[in-house]
Tab-separated table of C-alpha atoms in Angstrom:
chain	number	residue	atom	x	y	z
A	1	SER	CA	-99.069	37.647	-54.927
A	2	GLN	CA	-98.951	40.990	-53.119
A	3	GLY	CA	-102.619	41.634	-53.837
A	4	ALA	CA	-103.818	38.342	-52.293
A	5	PRO	CA	-104.347	39.570	-48.682
A	6	ALA	CA	-106.722	42.252	-49.896
A	7	ARG	CA	-108.936	39.862	-51.880
A	8	PRO	CA	-110.786	38.378	-48.859
A	9	TRP	CA	-111.784	41.821	-47.788
A	10	ARG	CA	-113.033	42.540	-51.337
A	11	LEU	CA	-114.973	39.290	-51.198
A	12	LEU	CA	-116.297	40.216	-47.754
A	13	ARG	CA	-117.464	43.530	-49.085
A	14	ALA	CA	-119.053	41.693	-51.950
A	15	LEU	CA	-120.910	39.287	-49.613
A	16	VAL	CA	-121.941	41.705	-46.835
A	17	PRO	CA	-124.049	44.727	-47.652
A	18	PRO	CA	-122.216	48.001	-46.975
A	19	ARG	CA	-124.778	49.197	-44.411
A	20	LEU	CA	-124.425	46.006	-42.351
A	21	LEU	CA	-120.633	45.930	-42.663
A	22	ARG	CA	-120.375	49.515	-41.422
A	23	ALA	CA	-122.599	48.673	-38.469
A	24	ILE	CA	-120.326	45.790	-37.593
A	25	MET	CA	-117.128	47.827	-37.786
A	26	GLN	CA	-118.668	50.619	-35.711
A	27	SER	CA	-120.072	48.272	-33.002
A	28	SER	CA	-118.605	47.247	-29.616
A	29	ALA	CA	-115.171	45.876	-28.724
A	30	THR	CA	-115.939	42.576	-30.535
A	31	ALA	CA	-116.007	44.301	-33.928
A	32	SER	CA	-112.457	43.403	-34.902
A	33	LEU	CA	-112.915	39.785	-33.808
A	34	CYS	CA	-116.156	39.550	-35.756
A	35	ALA	CA	-114.447	41.039	-38.793
A	36	VAL	CA	-111.647	38.478	-38.541
A	37	ALA	CA	-114.216	35.667	-38.403
A	38	LEU	CA	-115.965	37.038	-41.494
A	39	VAL	CA	-112.668	37.386	-43.334
A	40	ALA	CA	-111.867	33.750	-42.525
A	41	ALA	CA	-115.292	32.772	-43.787
A	42	ALA	CA	-114.814	34.784	-46.945
A	43	CYS	CA	-111.541	33.042	-47.597
A	44	PHE	CA	-113.247	29.687	-47.124
A	45	VAL	CA	-116.092	30.422	-49.596
A	46	PRO	CA	-114.065	29.830	-52.805
A	47	GLY	CA	-112.937	26.461	-51.553
A	48	CYS	CA	-116.513	25.643	-50.786
A	49	LEU	CA	-117.520	26.704	-54.285
A	50	ALA	CA	-114.905	24.427	-55.778
A	51	ALA	CA	-116.327	21.487	-53.851
A	52	GLN	CA	-119.945	22.427	-54.556
A	53	ALA	CA	-120.205	19.829	-57.259
A	54	LEU	CA	-119.317	17.124	-54.736
A	55	ALA	CA	-121.737	18.150	-52.010
A	56	GLN	CA	-125.307	19.340	-51.715
A	57	VAL	CA	-124.534	21.798	-48.834
A	58	THR	CA	-124.193	25.393	-50.009
A	59	PRO	CA	-120.891	27.211	-49.438
A	60	THR	CA	-122.609	29.636	-47.102
A	61	GLN	CA	-123.938	26.751	-45.026
A	62	GLN	CA	-120.461	25.179	-44.941
A	63	VAL	CA	-119.051	28.455	-43.627
A	64	ILE	CA	-121.760	28.562	-41.007
A	65	ASN	CA	-120.984	24.970	-40.055
A	66	MET	CA	-117.303	25.812	-39.747
A	67	LEU	CA	-118.028	28.796	-37.549
A	68	THR	CA	-120.432	26.736	-35.476
A	69	GLU	CA	-117.722	24.133	-34.906
A	70	LEU	CA	-115.300	26.886	-33.931
A	71	HIS	CA	-117.888	28.260	-31.550
A	72	ALA	CA	-118.444	24.808	-30.000
A	73	LYS	CA	-114.715	24.256	-29.625
A	74	GLY	CA	-114.379	27.687	-28.039
A	75	GLU	CA	-117.174	26.948	-25.609
A	76	LYS	CA	-115.587	23.613	-24.739
A	77	GLN	CA	-112.217	25.216	-24.204
A	78	MET	CA	-113.839	27.952	-22.124
A	79	TYR	CA	-115.617	25.265	-20.075
A	80	MET	CA	-112.394	23.264	-19.601
A	81	GLU	CA	-110.542	26.420	-18.585
A	82	GLU	CA	-113.290	27.241	-16.089
A	83	LYS	CA	-113.313	23.653	-14.794
A	84	THR	CA	-109.535	23.688	-14.379
A	85	TYR	CA	-109.686	27.062	-12.689
A	86	ARG	CA	-112.459	25.937	-10.300
A	87	ALA	CA	-110.436	22.846	-9.369
A	88	TYR	CA	-107.361	25.015	-8.896
A	89	ALA	CA	-109.347	27.551	-6.838
A	90	GLU	CA	-110.752	24.749	-4.675
A	91	TRP	CA	-107.236	23.375	-4.140
A	92	VAL	CA	-105.971	26.843	-3.240
A	93	ASP	CA	-108.831	27.299	-0.783
A	94	ASP	CA	-108.246	23.876	0.822
A	95	ARG	CA	-104.501	24.342	0.933
A	96	SER	CA	-104.793	27.855	2.343
A	97	LYS	CA	-107.150	26.647	5.073
A	98	GLU	CA	-104.845	23.712	5.828
A	99	LEU	CA	-101.838	26.015	6.061
A	100	ALA	CA	-103.857	28.451	8.182
A	101	PHE	CA	-104.643	25.643	10.616
A	102	ASP	CA	-100.981	24.584	10.590
A	103	ILE	CA	-99.920	28.153	11.279
A	104	GLN	CA	-102.459	28.447	14.074
A	105	ASP	CA	-101.304	25.147	15.595
A	106	GLY	CA	-97.703	26.238	15.169
A	107	GLN	CA	-98.370	29.495	17.005
A	108	ALA	CA	-100.146	27.623	19.803
A	109	LYS	CA	-97.200	25.249	20.078
A	110	ILE	CA	-94.784	28.189	20.078
A	111	ASP	CA	-96.712	29.821	22.935
A	112	GLU	CA	-96.774	26.518	24.800
A	113	LEU	CA	-93.055	25.953	24.305
A	114	ILE	CA	-92.186	29.490	25.398
A	115	ALA	CA	-94.253	29.042	28.575
A	116	PHE	CA	-92.630	25.651	29.206
A	117	ILE	CA	-89.127	27.059	28.652
A	118	ASP	CA	-89.778	30.012	30.955
A	119	LYS	CA	-91.113	27.660	33.639
A	120	ALA	CA	-88.230	25.207	33.237
A	121	ASP	CA	-85.612	27.980	33.360
A	122	SER	CA	-87.322	29.516	36.402
A	123	ASP	CA	-87.423	26.145	38.149
A	124	ALA	CA	-83.782	25.506	37.298
A	125	ALA	CA	-82.781	28.917	38.675
A	126	LYS	CA	-84.803	28.318	41.842
A	127	LEU	CA	-83.238	24.882	42.274
A	128	GLY	CA	-79.830	26.462	41.794
A	129	ARG	CA	-80.503	28.885	44.632
A	130	GLU	CA	-81.779	26.078	46.848
A	131	ILE	CA	-78.714	23.983	46.050
A	132	GLY	CA	-76.500	26.921	46.966
A	133	ALA	CA	-78.327	27.358	50.288
A	134	LEU	CA	-77.988	23.643	51.042
A	135	ASN	CA	-74.282	23.723	50.209
A	136	ALA	CA	-73.835	26.641	52.591
A	137	GLU	CA	-75.797	24.806	55.294
A	138	ILE	CA	-73.769	21.636	54.725
A	139	ASP	CA	-70.534	23.599	55.004
A	140	LYS	CA	-71.753	25.285	58.193
A	141	LEU	CA	-72.845	22.012	59.791
A	142	GLY	CA	-69.646	20.384	58.670
A	143	GLY	CA	-67.696	23.139	60.424
A	144	GLU	CA	-69.760	22.683	63.573
A	145	LYS	CA	-69.188	18.943	63.481
A	146	LYS	CA	-65.460	19.423	62.969
A	147	ALA	CA	-65.277	21.882	65.874
A	148	ALA	CA	-67.310	19.558	68.113
A	149	THR	CA	-65.074	16.649	67.132
A	150	GLU	CA	-61.929	18.630	67.904
A	151	THR	CA	-63.386	19.690	71.262
A	152	ARG	CA	-64.375	16.118	72.011
A	153	THR	CA	-60.936	14.880	71.012
A	154	GLY	CA	-59.364	17.342	73.452
A	155	GLU	CA	-61.760	16.365	76.225
A	156	HIS	CA	-61.085	12.693	75.668
A	157	ALA	CA	-57.352	13.253	75.645
A	158	GLU	CA	-57.649	15.127	78.976
A	159	TYR	CA	-59.773	12.302	80.341
A	160	LEU	CA	-57.233	9.698	79.293
A	161	LYS	CA	-54.501	11.681	81.062
A	162	LEU	CA	-56.540	12.135	84.260
A	163	SER	CA	-57.780	8.586	84.151
A	164	LYS	CA	-54.254	7.317	83.833
A	165	ASP	CA	-53.019	9.522	86.663
A	166	TYR	CA	-55.872	8.556	88.968
A	167	GLY	CA	-55.586	4.950	87.990
A	168	GLU	CA	-51.899	4.854	88.713
A	169	SER	CA	-52.480	6.708	92.007
A	170	VAL	CA	-55.175	4.230	93.032
A	171	ASP	CA	-52.886	1.331	92.133
A	172	ALA	CA	-50.003	2.936	94.010
A	173	LEU	CA	-52.160	3.556	97.078
A	174	THR	CA	-53.501	0.030	96.991
A	175	ARG	CA	-49.982	-1.350	96.806
A	176	ALA	CA	-48.696	0.924	99.563
A	177	ILE	CA	-51.566	-0.049	101.827
A	178	GLN	CA	-50.868	-3.689	101.167
A	179	VAL	CA	-47.189	-3.266	101.980
A	180	LEU	CA	-47.743	-1.219	105.132
A	181	SER	CA	-50.507	-3.509	106.281
A	182	ALA	CA	-48.270	-6.542	105.932
A	183	GLN	CA	-45.791	-5.251	108.610
A	184	ASP	CA	-46.016	-2.856	111.514
A	185	TYR	CA	-43.735	0.011	110.448
A	186	ASP	CA	-43.071	3.003	112.611
A	187	ARG	CA	-43.552	6.483	111.253
A	188	ALA	CA	-40.063	6.911	109.970
A	189	GLN	CA	-40.027	3.532	108.285
A	190	ALA	CA	-43.453	4.117	106.741
A	191	GLU	CA	-42.472	7.482	105.345
A	192	ALA	CA	-39.201	6.086	104.079
A	193	LEU	CA	-41.089	3.297	102.374
A	194	LEU	CA	-43.421	5.789	100.705
A	195	GLN	CA	-40.439	7.906	99.621
A	196	GLY	CA	-38.812	4.897	98.092
A	197	MET	CA	-41.973	3.787	96.264
A	198	SER	CA	-42.401	7.266	94.766
A	199	THR	CA	-39.338	6.689	92.617
A	200	LYS	CA	-40.357	3.243	91.479
A	201	VAL	CA	-44.138	2.938	91.408
A	202	PRO	CA	-46.076	4.980	88.797
A	203	GLY	CA	-48.523	7.390	90.416
A	204	MET	CA	-46.754	7.236	93.786
A	205	THR	CA	-45.441	10.770	93.417
A	206	ARG	CA	-49.000	12.076	93.296
A	207	VAL	CA	-49.880	9.871	96.283
A	208	LEU	CA	-46.919	11.134	98.277
A	209	ALA	CA	-47.846	14.744	97.546
A	210	ALA	CA	-51.387	14.096	98.666
A	211	PHE	CA	-50.100	12.287	101.733
A	212	VAL	CA	-47.949	15.265	102.728
A	213	GLN	CA	-50.869	17.600	102.228
A	214	GLU	CA	-53.088	15.383	104.340
A	215	LYS	CA	-50.511	15.242	107.152
A	216	ALA	CA	-50.210	19.021	107.111
A	217	ARG	CA	-53.979	19.402	107.215
A	218	SER	CA	-54.246	16.979	110.148
A	219	GLY	CA	-51.547	18.846	112.116
A	220	THR	CA	-48.904	16.138	112.359
A	221	LEU	CA	-46.384	18.627	110.957
A	222	ARG	CA	-45.373	22.014	112.256
A	223	GLY	CA	-45.825	25.085	110.197
A	224	ASP	CA	-42.258	24.775	108.932
A	225	GLY	CA	-42.891	21.161	107.929
A	226	ALA	CA	-41.105	19.627	110.939
A	227	PRO	CA	-43.043	16.964	112.866
A	228	GLU	CA	-44.663	17.773	116.136
A	229	VAL	CA	-43.449	16.057	119.266
A	230	ALA	CA	-46.537	13.817	119.224
A	231	ALA	CA	-45.644	12.724	115.780
A	232	TYR	CA	-43.014	10.390	117.167
A	233	LYS	CA	-45.860	8.278	118.421
A	234	PHE	CA	-47.312	8.109	114.914
A	235	GLN	CA	-47.489	4.439	113.847
A	236	SER	CA	-47.896	2.742	110.433
A	237	SER	CA	-51.521	1.984	111.211
A	238	ASP	CA	-52.231	5.664	111.176
A	239	ILE	CA	-50.435	5.985	107.862
A	240	VAL	CA	-52.476	3.115	106.455
A	241	GLU	CA	-55.639	4.776	107.618
A	242	MET	CA	-54.584	8.015	105.994
A	243	LEU	CA	-53.666	6.209	102.771
A	244	GLU	CA	-57.023	4.457	102.750
A	245	GLY	CA	-58.664	7.847	103.057
A	246	LEU	CA	-56.614	9.046	100.073
A	247	LEU	CA	-57.515	5.875	98.164
A	248	LYS	CA	-61.186	6.547	98.727
A	249	LYS	CA	-60.706	10.154	97.674
A	250	PHE	CA	-58.814	9.240	94.483
A	251	LYS	CA	-61.340	6.603	93.579
A	252	GLY	CA	-64.085	9.184	93.992
A	253	GLU	CA	-62.259	11.672	91.834
A	254	LEU	CA	-61.573	8.942	89.239
A	255	ALA	CA	-65.273	8.109	89.248
A	256	ASP	CA	-66.110	11.784	88.729
A	257	VAL	CA	-63.663	11.964	85.848
A	258	GLU	CA	-65.156	8.874	84.279
A	259	GLU	CA	-68.664	10.195	84.793
A	260	ASP	CA	-67.728	13.495	83.181
A	261	GLU	CA	-66.175	11.554	80.324
A	262	ALA	CA	-69.324	9.496	79.875
A	263	ASN	CA	-71.519	12.589	79.952
A	264	GLN	CA	-69.305	14.419	77.492
A	265	ALA	CA	-69.138	11.382	75.200
A	266	HIS	CA	-72.927	11.006	75.295
A	267	GLU	CA	-73.489	14.695	74.613
A	268	PHE	CA	-71.007	14.596	71.732
A	269	SER	CA	-72.649	11.472	70.387
A	270	LEU	CA	-76.027	13.241	70.299
A	271	VAL	CA	-74.559	16.357	68.706
A	272	GLU	CA	-72.618	14.329	66.172
A	273	LEU	CA	-75.661	12.209	65.361
A	274	HIS	CA	-77.839	15.284	64.842
A	275	LEU	CA	-75.215	17.025	62.712
A	276	SER	CA	-74.474	13.891	60.711
A	277	ASN	CA	-78.167	13.212	60.067
A	278	THR	CA	-78.807	16.816	59.105
A	279	ILE	CA	-75.792	16.851	56.804
A	280	ALA	CA	-76.866	13.545	55.239
A	281	LYS	CA	-80.409	14.858	54.722
A	282	ASP	CA	-79.175	18.144	53.255
A	283	THR	CA	-76.741	16.282	51.032
A	284	SER	CA	-79.492	13.973	49.803
A	285	ASP	CA	-81.791	16.930	49.141
A	286	ARG	CA	-79.013	18.784	47.363
A	287	ASP	CA	-78.179	15.797	45.152
A	288	ALA	CA	-81.863	15.263	44.319
A	289	LYS	CA	-82.275	18.938	43.473
A	290	ALA	CA	-79.106	18.809	41.366
A	291	VAL	CA	-80.531	15.891	39.380
A	292	LEU	CA	-83.857	17.677	38.987
A	293	LYS	CA	-82.083	20.861	37.942
A	294	GLY	CA	-80.188	18.917	35.292
A	295	LYS	CA	-83.444	17.460	33.988
A	296	LYS	CA	-85.063	20.908	33.920
A	297	LYS	CA	-82.148	22.363	31.973
A	298	ALA	CA	-82.120	19.417	29.573
A	299	ALA	CA	-85.878	19.761	29.041
A	300	SER	CA	-85.471	23.497	28.488
A	301	ALA	CA	-82.692	22.927	25.942
A	302	LYS	CA	-84.807	20.346	24.105
A	303	ALA	CA	-87.813	22.676	24.124
A	304	LYS	CA	-85.664	25.512	22.773
A	305	GLY	CA	-84.631	23.279	19.897
A	306	GLU	CA	-88.272	22.370	19.239
A	307	LEU	CA	-89.163	26.056	19.454
A	308	GLU	CA	-86.678	26.964	16.722
A	309	GLU	CA	-87.951	24.102	14.536
A	310	THR	CA	-91.570	25.123	15.130
A	311	LYS	CA	-90.809	28.765	14.330
A	312	ALA	CA	-89.033	27.722	11.137
A	313	ALA	CA	-91.936	25.446	10.138
A	314	LYS	CA	-94.471	28.203	10.883
A	315	ALA	CA	-92.457	30.709	8.855
A	316	ALA	CA	-92.251	28.222	5.971
A	317	ASP	CA	-96.029	27.661	6.140
A	318	GLU	CA	-96.658	31.404	6.188
A	319	LYS	CA	-94.340	31.897	3.210
A	320	LEU	CA	-95.945	29.047	1.277
A	321	LYS	CA	-99.455	30.316	2.074
A	322	SER	CA	-98.496	33.804	0.920
A	323	GLU	CA	-96.935	32.463	-2.282
A	324	ILE	CA	-99.979	30.270	-3.031
A	325	GLU	CA	-102.416	33.127	-2.453
A	326	THR	CA	-100.291	35.614	-4.418
A	327	THR	CA	-99.957	33.181	-7.314
A	328	PHE	CA	-103.686	32.523	-7.133
A	329	LYS	CA	-104.454	36.233	-7.392
A	330	VAL	CA	-102.197	36.575	-10.444
A	331	LYS	CA	-103.623	33.472	-12.110
A	332	SER	CA	-107.157	34.531	-11.241
A	333	ALA	CA	-106.604	37.862	-12.922
A	334	THR	CA	-105.150	36.091	-15.966
A	335	TYR	CA	-108.030	33.622	-15.990
A	336	GLU	CA	-110.640	36.375	-15.802
A	337	GLU	CA	-108.926	38.276	-18.605
A	338	ASN	CA	-108.703	35.113	-20.719
A	339	GLN	CA	-112.340	34.308	-20.042
A	340	LYS	CA	-113.260	37.823	-21.069
A	341	ILE	CA	-111.288	37.483	-24.267
A	342	ARG	CA	-112.704	33.999	-24.895
A	343	LYS	CA	-116.231	35.278	-24.418
A	344	GLY	CA	-115.523	38.118	-26.832
A	345	GLU	CA	-114.260	35.630	-29.386
A	346	LEU	CA	-117.359	33.474	-28.991
A	347	ASP	CA	-119.576	36.546	-29.278
A	348	ALA	CA	-117.699	37.503	-32.444
A	349	ILE	CA	-118.174	34.039	-33.935
A	350	SER	CA	-121.842	34.101	-32.974
A	351	LYS	CA	-122.157	37.523	-34.601
A	352	ALA	CA	-120.436	36.262	-37.737
A	353	ILE	CA	-122.810	33.278	-37.921
A	354	GLU	CA	-125.733	35.658	-37.469
A	355	ILE	CA	-124.457	37.931	-40.225
A	356	ILE	CA	-123.719	35.161	-42.709
A	357	SER	CA	-127.050	33.534	-41.951
A	358	SER	CA	-128.941	36.775	-42.600
A	359	PRO	CA	-131.042	37.091	-45.859
A	360	GLU	CA	-129.053	40.106	-46.956
A	361	VAL	CA	-125.798	38.094	-47.047
A	362	SER	CA	-127.560	35.213	-48.816
A	363	ASP	CA	-128.897	37.547	-51.522
A	364	SER	CA	-125.497	39.160	-51.898
A	365	TYR	CA	-123.940	35.715	-52.266
A	366	ALA	CA	-126.398	34.769	-55.045
A	367	LYS	CA	-125.712	38.014	-56.837
A	368	HIS	CA	-121.948	37.678	-56.798
A	369	ILE	CA	-121.602	33.889	-57.163
A	370	ASN	CA	-120.230	34.313	-60.692
A	371	LEU	CA	-117.043	35.766	-59.178
A	372	ALA	CA	-116.037	32.363	-57.881
A	373	GLN	CA	-117.365	30.334	-60.844
A	374	VAL	CA	-115.246	32.008	-63.485
A	375	THR	CA	-112.428	29.462	-63.178
A	376	SER	CA	-110.796	30.486	-66.421
A	377	ASP	CA	-109.769	33.771	-64.920
A	378	PRO	CA	-106.239	33.428	-63.390
A	379	LYS	CA	-107.234	35.794	-60.643
A	380	ALA	CA	-110.131	33.533	-59.700
A	381	VAL	CA	-107.779	30.536	-59.570
A	382	SER	CA	-105.495	32.491	-57.259
A	383	LEU	CA	-108.495	33.346	-55.102
A	384	LEU	CA	-109.473	29.671	-54.902
A	385	GLN	CA	-105.935	28.712	-54.019
A	386	LEU	CA	-105.826	31.425	-51.411
A	387	GLY	CA	-109.118	30.135	-49.983
A	388	ARG	CA	-107.755	26.631	-49.688
A	389	SER	CA	-104.496	27.829	-48.083
A	390	ARG	CA	-106.523	29.775	-45.568
């Protein structure tokens, strides 16, 4: 019925003296909770009265027992909440410290990787400059070697030409001496023989020219080239002697040419050896530096990849740490508020037990017990039913 909700309060007013009830309602923040507990107890009293015949415990004591059980359950729940919170707080503290260490290690690794990358890039750049200098040196030495080779090729070609000319002249002179020595020619015959050999024997032209020059130097020809009168007495033996002198001269010049060739070849060999060794050494150094540069760049690239991964991991740890600590603050505030409310509820139950256990409430109960015992009254039956439903 519509009047049922008001009946517990009427019963509460019947059980609790007005002075004490006013003190409760005017007390601290737990007043409303205490009032609710008393209302629940008041609703439970009729049911207790109905079962009084079956039990020796008084209805008031049953209400007190009920409130005591509620208080014990509340304390247990409060303890379990505190235990859960302490475990959660310990986990948060451990996890936060672990993440802090991970973040610290991550930052140290980041610093280490940055230093390594800077060093590797610097080394690679330095090696690049050194490789460039070696390439320039190799090109320069290669140019010097090419120029020396070209010069040596020209010198050798000149030597081959001179050597051939002198060799042919020596052979021609040797042959002419042999021919003239085999028979006693007069001057005219000897000169005619030499003229004829100049067209047939290689190198004889040079010999004939030298012969004419030698005759002019010795005075056997006039200034205009005509022979002196004494020249008619000139015999082949004189010509042979002159040719032998030319042979000795040509052999000497050929020896000089060959000596020059040997000296030039030796000098070129030393220069070429030095240039070749230097080029080989520079090339080896350049190739080694190129390999090292490649390794430095590869190591730098790998470290850069690790740096990005480490930064990402550190950022994730920082985010997770922040989220855990933020969530912990929110849950801590909720926990503290819940604990405050729970404590207020327990205080209210304790206050209700204190009130119901007081002599004043017991006397009031004895005075008004007939309200619950009049079972013939329909209103009382409704009150009992309401008590049981509560």
